[in-house]
Tab-separated table of C-alpha atoms in Angstrom:
chain	number	residue	atom	x	y	z
K	1	UNK	CA	3.894	-10.995	-16.931
K	2	UNK	CA	1.049	-8.823	-15.712
K	3	UNK	CA	-0.490	-6.405	-18.159
K	4	UNK	CA	-2.263	-3.114	-18.063
K	5	UNK	CA	-6.015	-3.508	-18.006
K	6	UNK	CA	-8.712	-1.182	-19.290
K	7	UNK	CA	-10.752	0.815	-16.795
K	8	UNK	CA	-13.053	-1.340	-14.704
K	9	UNK	CA	-16.798	-0.704	-14.831
K	10	UNK	CA	-18.580	1.309	-12.130
K	11	UNK	CA	-19.316	-0.850	-9.128
K	12	UNK	CA	-16.753	-3.487	-10.039
K	13	UNK	CA	-13.019	-3.808	-9.776
K	14	UNK	CA	-10.276	-5.581	-11.607
K	15	UNK	CA	-7.557	-7.462	-9.775
K	16	UNK	CA	-4.693	-5.015	-9.988
K	17	UNK	CA	-0.991	-5.216	-9.436
K	18	UNK	CA	0.973	-2.341	-7.963
K	19	UNK	CA	1.185	-1.055	-4.436
K	20	UNK	CA	-2.410	0.150	-3.935
K	21	UNK	CA	-4.730	-2.552	-5.289
K	22	UNK	CA	-8.468	-2.327	-4.886
K	23	UNK	CA	-9.551	-5.030	-2.407
K	24	UNK	CA	-11.254	-7.887	-4.220
K	25	UNK	CA	-14.997	-7.346	-4.587
K	26	UNK	CA	-16.525	-10.637	-3.422
K	27	UNK	CA	-19.266	-12.003	-5.611
K	28	UNK	CA	-18.538	-9.535	-8.397
K	29	UNK	CA	-17.553	-10.809	-11.832
K	30	UNK	CA	-14.057	-9.555	-12.552
K	31	UNK	CA	-13.092	-7.667	-15.691
K	32	UNK	CA	-12.477	-10.290	-18.361
K	33	UNK	CA	-11.249	-7.977	-21.102
K	34	UNK	CA	-8.331	-9.422	-23.034
K	35	UNK	CA	-5.019	-8.027	-21.807
K	36	UNK	CA	-3.055	-5.768	-24.065
K	37	UNK	CA	-0.284	-7.784	-25.738
K	38	UNK	CA	3.210	-6.521	-25.049
K	39	UNK	CA	6.352	-7.023	-27.100
K	40	UNK	CA	8.766	-9.679	-25.809
K	41	UNK	CA	11.409	-8.627	-23.284
K	42	UNK	CA	14.523	-6.988	-24.691
K	43	UNK	CA	17.566	-9.205	-25.208
K	44	UNK	CA	20.225	-8.478	-24.258
K	45	UNK	CA	18.867	-6.252	-21.455
K	46	UNK	CA	21.428	-3.454	-21.766
K	47	UNK	CA	19.788	-1.534	-24.669
K	48	UNK	CA	16.514	-1.416	-22.738
K	49	UNK	CA	17.994	-0.057	-19.558
K	50	UNK	CA	17.256	3.441	-18.386
K	51	UNK	CA	17.881	6.060	-19.704
K	52	UNK	CA	17.868	4.490	-23.205
K	53	UNK	CA	14.620	2.720	-22.507
K	54	UNK	CA	12.783	0.780	-25.219
K	55	UNK	CA	14.405	2.493	-28.218
K	56	UNK	CA	12.940	-0.045	-30.649
K	57	UNK	CA	9.283	0.975	-30.415
K	58	UNK	CA	8.752	3.639	-27.754
K	59	UNK	CA	9.543	7.347	-27.628
K	60	UNK	CA	12.825	8.092	-25.852
K	61	UNK	CA	12.694	9.178	-22.238
K	62	UNK	CA	14.566	12.335	-23.115
K	63	UNK	CA	13.055	14.785	-25.587
K	64	UNK	CA	15.148	15.935	-28.507
K	65	UNK	CA	16.064	18.699	-28.003
K	66	UNK	CA	15.711	17.925	-24.287
K	67	UNK	CA	13.098	19.816	-22.311
K	68	UNK	CA	14.310	21.247	-19.009
K	69	UNK	CA	12.780	19.649	-15.953
K	70	UNK	CA	9.642	21.441	-14.837
K	71	UNK	CA	10.291	22.952	-11.414
K	72	UNK	CA	6.928	24.377	-10.311
K	73	UNK	CA	4.320	21.825	-9.256
K	74	UNK	CA	1.200	22.037	-7.089
K	75	UNK	CA	-0.085	18.656	-5.930
K	76	UNK	CA	-3.572	18.517	-4.426
K	77	UNK	CA	-3.049	15.839	-1.782
K	78	UNK	CA	-6.353	14.042	-1.423
K	79	UNK	CA	-7.120	11.748	1.527
K	80	UNK	CA	-6.345	8.017	1.621
K	81	UNK	CA	-5.257	7.912	-2.023
K	82	UNK	CA	-1.469	7.259	-1.783
K	83	UNK	CA	-1.014	11.029	-1.634
K	84	UNK	CA	1.644	10.823	1.084
K	85	UNK	CA	3.870	8.808	-1.240
K	86	UNK	CA	3.444	11.361	-4.044
K	87	UNK	CA	4.167	14.133	-1.551
K	88	UNK	CA	7.416	12.427	-0.554
K	89	UNK	CA	8.472	12.198	-4.210
K	90	UNK	CA	7.892	15.939	-4.596
K	91	UNK	CA	9.620	16.828	-1.323
K	92	UNK	CA	12.745	14.888	-2.316
K	93	UNK	CA	12.779	16.407	-5.804
K	94	UNK	CA	12.494	19.896	-4.332
K	95	UNK	CA	15.300	19.247	-1.873
K	96	UNK	CA	17.648	17.850	-4.539
K	97	UNK	CA	17.097	20.923	-6.720
K	98	UNK	CA	17.144	23.484	-3.885
K	99	UNK	CA	13.518	24.469	-4.510
K	100	UNK	CA	11.225	26.149	-2.000
K	101	UNK	CA	8.373	24.011	-0.701
K	102	UNK	CA	5.227	25.768	0.521
K	103	UNK	CA	4.586	24.617	4.089
K	104	UNK	CA	1.795	25.474	6.517
K	105	UNK	CA	1.957	28.233	9.097
K	106	UNK	CA	2.281	26.766	12.633
K	107	UNK	CA	-1.319	27.774	13.349
K	108	UNK	CA	-2.320	25.237	10.717
K	109	UNK	CA	-0.077	22.418	11.998
K	110	UNK	CA	1.160	20.170	9.151
K	111	UNK	CA	-1.594	21.000	6.653
K	112	UNK	CA	-2.985	24.229	5.263
K	113	UNK	CA	-5.719	24.683	7.900
K	114	UNK	CA	-7.782	21.878	6.395
K	115	UNK	CA	-10.797	21.574	6.311
K	116	UNK	CA	-11.087	25.332	5.684
K	117	UNK	CA	-10.877	26.589	2.109
K	118	UNK	CA	-7.243	27.200	1.254
K	119	UNK	CA	-5.859	30.717	1.622
K	120	UNK	CA	-2.392	31.952	0.711
K	121	UNK	CA	-2.279	33.374	4.259
K	122	UNK	CA	-2.016	29.799	5.541
K	123	UNK	CA	1.497	29.456	4.066
K	124	UNK	CA	4.493	29.986	6.336
K	125	UNK	CA	6.269	33.218	5.278
K	126	UNK	CA	9.651	31.448	5.296
K	127	UNK	CA	8.371	29.191	2.493
K	128	UNK	CA	7.166	31.888	0.089
K	129	UNK	CA	7.294	32.242	-2.844
K	130	UNK	CA	7.220	28.485	-3.420
K	131	UNK	CA	8.113	26.204	-6.298
K	132	UNK	CA	6.356	23.121	-4.915
K	133	UNK	CA	3.186	22.627	-2.873
K	134	UNK	CA	2.128	19.168	-1.687
K	135	UNK	CA	0.476	19.314	1.757
K	136	UNK	CA	-3.200	18.729	2.486
K	137	UNK	CA	-5.562	21.579	1.657
K	138	UNK	CA	-9.076	22.174	0.443
K	139	UNK	CA	-8.784	23.381	-3.128
K	140	UNK	CA	-9.392	27.044	-3.885
K	141	UNK	CA	-8.361	27.920	-7.407
K	142	UNK	CA	-7.939	31.665	-7.037
K	143	UNK	CA	-5.927	31.423	-3.804
K	144	UNK	CA	-3.595	28.755	-5.166
K	145	UNK	CA	-2.989	30.701	-8.350
K	146	UNK	CA	-2.286	33.784	-6.247
K	147	UNK	CA	0.405	31.826	-4.395
K	148	UNK	CA	1.999	29.704	-7.117
K	149	UNK	CA	4.011	31.209	-9.990
K	150	UNK	CA	2.718	31.319	-13.572
K	151	UNK	CA	3.365	28.097	-15.430
K	152	UNK	CA	2.801	25.889	-12.382
K	153	UNK	CA	1.628	22.382	-13.268
K	154	UNK	CA	-1.314	21.194	-11.152
K	155	UNK	CA	-1.789	17.473	-10.475
K	156	UNK	CA	-3.881	15.360	-8.113
K	157	UNK	CA	-4.753	11.713	-7.451
K	158	UNK	CA	-8.025	9.799	-7.016
K	159	UNK	CA	-8.838	6.340	-5.664
K	160	UNK	CA	-11.711	3.944	-6.276
K	161	UNK	CA	-14.438	5.179	-3.893
K	162	UNK	CA	-15.384	1.877	-2.231
K	163	UNK	CA	-11.772	1.077	-1.338
K	164	UNK	CA	-11.147	4.677	-0.338
K	165	UNK	CA	-14.189	4.781	1.946
K	166	UNK	CA	-13.132	1.564	3.685
K	167	UNK	CA	-9.762	3.212	4.357
K	168	UNK	CA	-11.370	6.447	5.585
K	169	UNK	CA	-13.702	4.534	7.897
K	170	UNK	CA	-10.796	2.606	9.398
K	171	UNK	CA	-8.364	5.519	9.691
K	172	UNK	CA	-10.745	8.175	11.064
K	173	UNK	CA	-12.938	5.906	13.154
K	174	UNK	CA	-11.832	7.558	16.407
K	175	UNK	CA	-12.133	11.124	15.056
K	176	UNK	CA	-15.226	11.346	12.876
K	177	UNK	CA	-18.448	11.496	14.958
K	178	UNK	CA	-20.440	9.835	12.179
K	179	UNK	CA	-18.143	6.820	12.413
K	180	UNK	CA	-17.981	6.817	16.222
K	181	UNK	CA	-21.775	6.487	16.434
K	182	UNK	CA	-21.721	3.147	14.616
K	183	UNK	CA	-22.096	0.097	16.883
K	184	UNK	CA	-18.977	-2.082	16.986
K	185	UNK	CA	-17.236	0.191	14.452
K	186	UNK	CA	-19.017	-1.726	11.708
K	187	UNK	CA	-18.622	-0.443	8.154
K	188	UNK	CA	-21.534	-2.653	7.127
K	189	UNK	CA	-23.771	-1.041	9.745
K	190	UNK	CA	-22.843	2.473	8.637
K	191	UNK	CA	-23.448	1.801	4.944
K	192	UNK	CA	-26.749	0.054	5.636
K	193	UNK	CA	-28.165	3.344	6.985
K	194	UNK	CA	-25.628	6.191	6.646
K	195	UNK	CA	-28.219	8.909	7.273
K	196	UNK	CA	-28.731	7.513	10.783
K	197	UNK	CA	-25.139	8.328	11.726
K	198	UNK	CA	-24.110	11.205	9.472
K	199	UNK	CA	-24.631	14.877	10.381
K	200	UNK	CA	-23.717	17.364	7.684
K	201	UNK	CA	-21.557	20.204	8.925
K	202	UNK	CA	-20.229	18.627	12.114
K	203	UNK	CA	-16.530	18.128	12.827
K	204	UNK	CA	-14.808	15.860	10.312
K	205	UNK	CA	-18.062	15.203	8.448
K	206	UNK	CA	-16.102	15.574	5.194
K	207	UNK	CA	-14.385	12.239	5.944
K	208	UNK	CA	-17.738	10.448	5.967
K	209	UNK	CA	-19.279	11.659	2.699
K	210	UNK	CA	-17.804	12.412	-0.752
K	211	UNK	CA	-14.334	13.248	0.563
K	212	UNK	CA	-12.785	13.541	-2.899
K	213	UNK	CA	-15.365	16.124	-3.932
K	214	UNK	CA	-14.750	18.087	-0.731
K	215	UNK	CA	-10.963	18.068	-1.185
K	216	UNK	CA	-11.429	19.325	-4.750
K	217	UNK	CA	-13.408	22.292	-3.444
K	218	UNK	CA	-16.831	20.894	-4.270
K	219	UNK	CA	-20.019	20.646	-2.240
K	220	UNK	CA	-19.908	17.126	-0.837
K	221	UNK	CA	-23.610	17.259	0.056
K	222	UNK	CA	-24.705	17.414	-3.592
K	223	UNK	CA	-25.905	14.241	-5.285
K	224	UNK	CA	-25.512	13.572	-9.011
K	225	UNK	CA	-28.752	11.617	-8.839
K	226	UNK	CA	-30.577	14.847	-8.008
K	227	UNK	CA	-28.382	17.260	-9.949
K	228	UNK	CA	-26.316	15.703	-12.731
K	229	UNK	CA	-25.283	19.163	-13.915
K	230	UNK	CA	-23.393	19.751	-10.670
K	231	UNK	CA	-21.135	16.735	-11.214
K	232	UNK	CA	-20.519	17.796	-14.812
K	233	UNK	CA	-19.597	21.285	-13.653
K	234	UNK	CA	-17.219	19.984	-10.984
K	235	UNK	CA	-15.515	17.732	-13.528
K	236	UNK	CA	-15.145	20.685	-15.872
K	237	UNK	CA	-13.557	22.805	-13.121
K	238	UNK	CA	-11.047	20.055	-12.316
K	239	UNK	CA	-10.159	19.603	-15.977
K	240	UNK	CA	-9.576	23.337	-16.393
K	241	UNK	CA	-6.894	23.370	-13.682
K	242	UNK	CA	-5.262	19.952	-13.391
K	243	UNK	CA	-2.908	18.781	-16.111
K	244	UNK	CA	-2.945	15.221	-14.758
K	245	UNK	CA	-5.314	13.299	-12.506
K	246	UNK	CA	-3.476	10.184	-11.348
K	247	UNK	CA	-5.215	6.953	-10.343
K	248	UNK	CA	-4.015	5.240	-7.162
K	249	UNK	CA	-4.822	1.724	-8.390
K	250	UNK	CA	-2.380	2.266	-11.273
K	251	UNK	CA	0.242	4.084	-9.270
K	252	UNK	CA	3.324	3.197	-11.309
K	253	UNK	CA	1.594	3.974	-14.591
K	254	UNK	CA	0.486	7.288	-13.081
K	255	UNK	CA	4.095	8.107	-12.214
K	256	UNK	CA	5.137	7.351	-15.776
K	257	UNK	CA	2.618	9.932	-17.024
K	258	UNK	CA	3.724	12.393	-14.337
K	259	UNK	CA	7.383	11.935	-15.228
K	260	UNK	CA	6.676	12.544	-18.890
K	261	UNK	CA	4.500	15.577	-18.156
K	262	UNK	CA	7.249	17.202	-16.076
K	263	UNK	CA	10.213	16.006	-18.194
K	264	UNK	CA	11.701	14.359	-15.109
K	265	UNK	CA	14.031	11.370	-14.987
K	266	UNK	CA	12.887	7.943	-13.908
K	267	UNK	CA	15.031	8.304	-10.784
K	268	UNK	CA	12.974	11.362	-9.812
K	269	UNK	CA	9.831	9.278	-9.258
K	270	UNK	CA	11.274	6.322	-7.330
K	271	UNK	CA	9.451	5.823	-4.046
K	272	UNK	CA	8.811	3.788	-0.916
K	273	UNK	CA	5.216	3.093	-0.010
K	274	UNK	CA	4.207	5.359	2.898
K	275	UNK	CA	1.314	5.537	5.366
K	276	UNK	CA	0.174	2.002	4.545
K	277	UNK	CA	-2.016	0.052	6.950
K	278	UNK	CA	-1.080	-3.408	8.157
K	279	UNK	CA	-3.101	-6.254	6.672
K	280	UNK	CA	-4.770	-6.723	10.063
K	281	UNK	CA	-6.139	-3.160	9.874
K	282	UNK	CA	-7.886	-3.376	6.516
K	283	UNK	CA	-10.400	-5.483	4.649
K	284	UNK	CA	-8.731	-7.857	2.222
K	285	UNK	CA	-11.979	-8.245	0.314
K	286	UNK	CA	-14.996	-5.948	0.049
K	287	UNK	CA	-18.316	-7.739	-0.522
K	288	UNK	CA	-19.972	-6.608	-3.737
K	289	UNK	CA	-23.070	-5.330	-1.943
K	290	UNK	CA	-20.908	-3.293	0.429
K	291	UNK	CA	-18.951	-1.800	-2.461
K	292	UNK	CA	-22.178	-0.808	-4.203
K	293	UNK	CA	-23.453	0.791	-1.008
K	294	UNK	CA	-20.202	2.732	-0.552
K	295	UNK	CA	-20.380	4.035	-4.110
K	296	UNK	CA	-24.063	4.936	-3.752
K	297	UNK	CA	-23.409	6.892	-0.531
K	298	UNK	CA	-20.410	8.593	-2.158
K	299	UNK	CA	-22.046	9.030	-5.547
K	300	UNK	CA	-20.299	12.322	-6.265
K	301	UNK	CA	-16.901	10.723	-5.642
K	302	UNK	CA	-17.901	7.746	-7.774
K	303	UNK	CA	-18.809	10.034	-10.661
K	304	UNK	CA	-15.506	11.894	-10.375
K	305	UNK	CA	-13.504	8.679	-10.218
K	306	UNK	CA	-15.268	6.994	-13.118
K	307	UNK	CA	-14.740	10.020	-15.339
K	308	UNK	CA	-11.074	10.526	-14.522
K	309	UNK	CA	-10.334	6.798	-14.586
K	310	UNK	CA	-11.525	6.795	-18.198
K	311	UNK	CA	-9.583	9.995	-18.888
K	312	UNK	CA	-6.467	8.367	-17.430
K	313	UNK	CA	-6.705	5.462	-19.851
K	314	UNK	CA	-7.108	7.817	-22.769
K	315	UNK	CA	-3.847	9.443	-21.639
K	316	UNK	CA	-2.203	6.021	-21.485
K	317	UNK	CA	-3.443	5.208	-24.986
K	318	UNK	CA	-2.018	8.457	-26.332
K	319	UNK	CA	1.345	7.674	-24.739
K	320	UNK	CA	1.188	4.079	-26.018
K	321	UNK	CA	0.041	1.316	-23.698
K	322	UNK	CA	3.011	-0.908	-24.425
K	323	UNK	CA	5.417	1.952	-23.815
K	324	UNK	CA	3.764	2.969	-20.546
K	325	UNK	CA	3.721	-0.606	-19.255
K	326	UNK	CA	7.352	-1.214	-20.138
K	327	UNK	CA	8.430	2.020	-18.471
K	328	UNK	CA	6.299	1.172	-15.420
K	329	UNK	CA	8.023	-2.202	-15.242
K	330	UNK	CA	11.408	-0.493	-15.400
K	331	UNK	CA	10.264	1.809	-12.599
K	332	UNK	CA	9.237	-1.161	-10.449
K	333	UNK	CA	12.562	-2.889	-11.035
K	334	UNK	CA	14.542	0.255	-10.195
K	335	UNK	CA	12.394	0.776	-7.106
K	336	UNK	CA	13.055	-2.751	-5.856
K	337	UNK	CA	16.793	-2.275	-6.317
K	338	UNK	CA	16.650	0.990	-4.385
K	339	UNK	CA	14.635	-0.506	-1.520
K	340	UNK	CA	17.090	-3.402	-1.199
K	341	UNK	CA	20.013	-1.012	-1.218
K	342	UNK	CA	18.424	1.177	1.448
K	343	UNK	CA	16.696	-1.284	3.738
K	344	UNK	CA	18.403	-4.638	3.204
K	345	UNK	CA	18.015	-7.621	0.934
K	346	UNK	CA	14.486	-8.277	2.157
K	347	UNK	CA	13.003	-4.825	2.743
K	348	UNK	CA	9.724	-5.197	4.569
K	349	UNK	CA	7.129	-2.814	5.850
K	350	UNK	CA	7.067	-3.221	9.611
K	351	UNK	CA	4.957	-1.970	12.532
K	352	UNK	CA	6.009	1.311	14.106
K	353	UNK	CA	6.949	-0.489	17.334
K	354	UNK	CA	9.647	-2.382	15.424
K	355	UNK	CA	11.197	0.743	13.853
K	356	UNK	CA	14.259	1.893	15.797
K	357	UNK	CA	14.925	5.059	13.776
K	358	UNK	CA	12.746	7.722	15.394
K	359	UNK	CA	12.622	9.850	12.232
K	360	UNK	CA	10.982	6.943	10.390
K	361	UNK	CA	8.311	6.032	12.930
K	362	UNK	CA	4.889	6.689	11.365
K	363	UNK	CA	2.159	8.315	13.412
K	364	UNK	CA	-0.571	5.930	14.566
K	365	UNK	CA	-4.174	7.206	14.332
K	366	UNK	CA	-5.469	4.808	17.003
K	367	UNK	CA	-4.749	1.551	18.772
K	368	UNK	CA	-7.018	-0.195	16.267
K	369	UNK	CA	-5.019	0.837	13.178
K	370	UNK	CA	-1.403	-0.131	12.533
K	371	UNK	CA	0.480	2.130	10.113
K	372	UNK	CA	3.591	0.469	8.723
K	373	UNK	CA	6.997	1.881	7.857
K	374	UNK	CA	10.606	1.047	7.058
K	375	UNK	CA	13.746	1.039	9.165
K	376	UNK	CA	17.395	1.608	8.270
K	377	UNK	CA	19.910	-1.171	8.905
K	378	UNK	CA	22.124	-0.357	11.870
K	379	UNK	CA	25.659	0.923	11.434
K	380	UNK	CA	25.129	2.930	8.245
K	381	UNK	CA	25.983	6.584	7.737
K	382	UNK	CA	26.768	9.076	4.993
K	383	UNK	CA	24.945	10.733	2.081
K	384	UNK	CA	23.464	7.471	0.806
K	385	UNK	CA	21.935	6.756	4.206
K	386	UNK	CA	20.541	10.298	4.333
K	387	UNK	CA	18.878	9.730	0.952
K	388	UNK	CA	17.370	6.460	2.198
K	389	UNK	CA	16.115	8.213	5.321
K	390	UNK	CA	14.269	10.795	3.211
K	391	UNK	CA	12.840	8.061	0.983
K	392	UNK	CA	10.906	6.569	3.905
K	393	UNK	CA	10.403	9.640	6.096
K	394	UNK	CA	6.756	10.138	7.154
K	395	UNK	CA	4.907	13.327	6.296
K	396	UNK	CA	5.015	15.050	9.685
K	397	UNK	CA	8.759	14.535	10.189
K	398	UNK	CA	9.652	15.542	6.625
K	399	UNK	CA	7.491	18.665	6.756
K	400	UNK	CA	9.128	19.749	10.020
K	401	UNK	CA	12.593	19.065	8.629
K	402	UNK	CA	11.950	21.081	5.457
K	403	UNK	CA	10.556	24.000	7.431
K	404	UNK	CA	13.658	24.150	9.634
K	405	UNK	CA	15.922	23.881	6.603
K	406	UNK	CA	14.121	26.608	4.665
K	407	UNK	CA	14.156	28.931	7.661
K	408	UNK	CA	17.927	28.572	7.894
K	409	UNK	CA	18.324	29.083	4.164
K	410	UNK	CA	16.234	32.243	4.299
K	411	UNK	CA	18.019	33.629	7.324
K	412	UNK	CA	14.972	33.195	9.537
K	413	UNK	CA	15.726	32.288	13.143
K	414	UNK	CA	14.119	28.950	13.974
K	415	UNK	CA	12.427	30.575	16.998
K	416	UNK	CA	10.285	32.420	17.736
K	417	UNK	CA	7.816	31.370	15.071
K	418	UNK	CA	6.688	34.138	12.705
K	419	UNK	CA	3.251	35.505	13.447
K	420	UNK	CA	0.710	36.495	10.820
K	421	UNK	CA	-1.138	39.792	11.048
K	422	UNK	CA	-4.370	37.817	10.990
K	423	UNK	CA	-3.372	34.277	11.926
K	424	UNK	CA	-5.771	31.548	10.860
K	425	UNK	CA	-7.545	29.987	13.808
K	426	UNK	CA	-6.701	26.442	14.665
K	427	UNK	CA	-9.395	23.881	13.946
K	428	UNK	CA	-11.887	23.636	16.789
K	429	UNK	CA	-10.638	20.094	17.263
K	430	UNK	CA	-7.203	19.093	16.092
K	431	UNK	CA	-7.080	16.957	12.986
K	432	UNK	CA	-5.214	13.659	13.248
K	433	UNK	CA	-1.535	14.385	12.624
K	434	UNK	CA	-0.700	11.623	10.205
K	435	UNK	CA	-3.533	11.859	7.744
């Protein structure tokens, strides 16, 4: 049995289970803290099954009296942090409950005119007023609160900065000029002298320096080494707005906290892993020196992550570590059953070229990066197959589908597209579609 581990120290990483592990840091001593001891498995298994989960020692999944499910959620979808999978969870929840999802105006493509600061004008009029928001944007507190109804719960997700930067460098290598300047597309070369390649303010520069801070509305050019008060202020602003900051390395445990925060059922947070790179497109192990260099270059992101990683574990402790781990295990088991039911007895992530179902083919950022996906077994049809399709549907296809559906529901003709009085300009260069 694998156990929850305490937060790893800055610059290091623990070997983690779950779908988004930090690549092993070569040469770095791993976290040797004693694992938290868990109670033995329930016998017989029936009393421990959802929804009457762990009645012996853990709070029940359902409140007494039961709280209604929270229906208004704004998710700040950060980059390369498993955000697409969280977005898919929220899209499916909204669709099941006939909720309105805020979607971008066509001038913004599939995101809210990122990298510009978010404006409520970027939202398609057929998707206002919304219950759920989950597409990429640069955070602007006043504009989001102008759009979303009172009582909206705000959540986001962060990822360990060294692993995140490796993913950014791989995914945006053909789009970000700072990355394109590097000989042989070498991450080591970039991090050995980032100032030689990076130009603040140029197209897609936010993908090459403190991307988390930028997504959260901060100034990604600030350094906590020069101005520690700025990092403290940014942390304070995030804490004032976001009820939960999830951690990608502990994805299932994060979903347990999210489910409890929103009074949702376990079934509401089942998922398929989306927008994942093939093993051939990512580093399996990050050398310790490279990880330290990535964190030093992205010091603002590192400060944010370290703070909210510790905050996350305080939340876990308040919920009860044993209870969170047991519920996360139940989530993993239910997820595996669902994936087998949807995609066959041996569901595997496969390259896009091997996916026959067009609606499930993930967008590929370049010929050097393979984004994996699922495919439906042939010969299936009906509501269950439709649910499986949505479970694995990539962001661009699902966003387009929801927009068409919400237009029909609101009596808006699918064409021509509505036009804003002052439409937001398109980015000078188009952002990659699948990010």
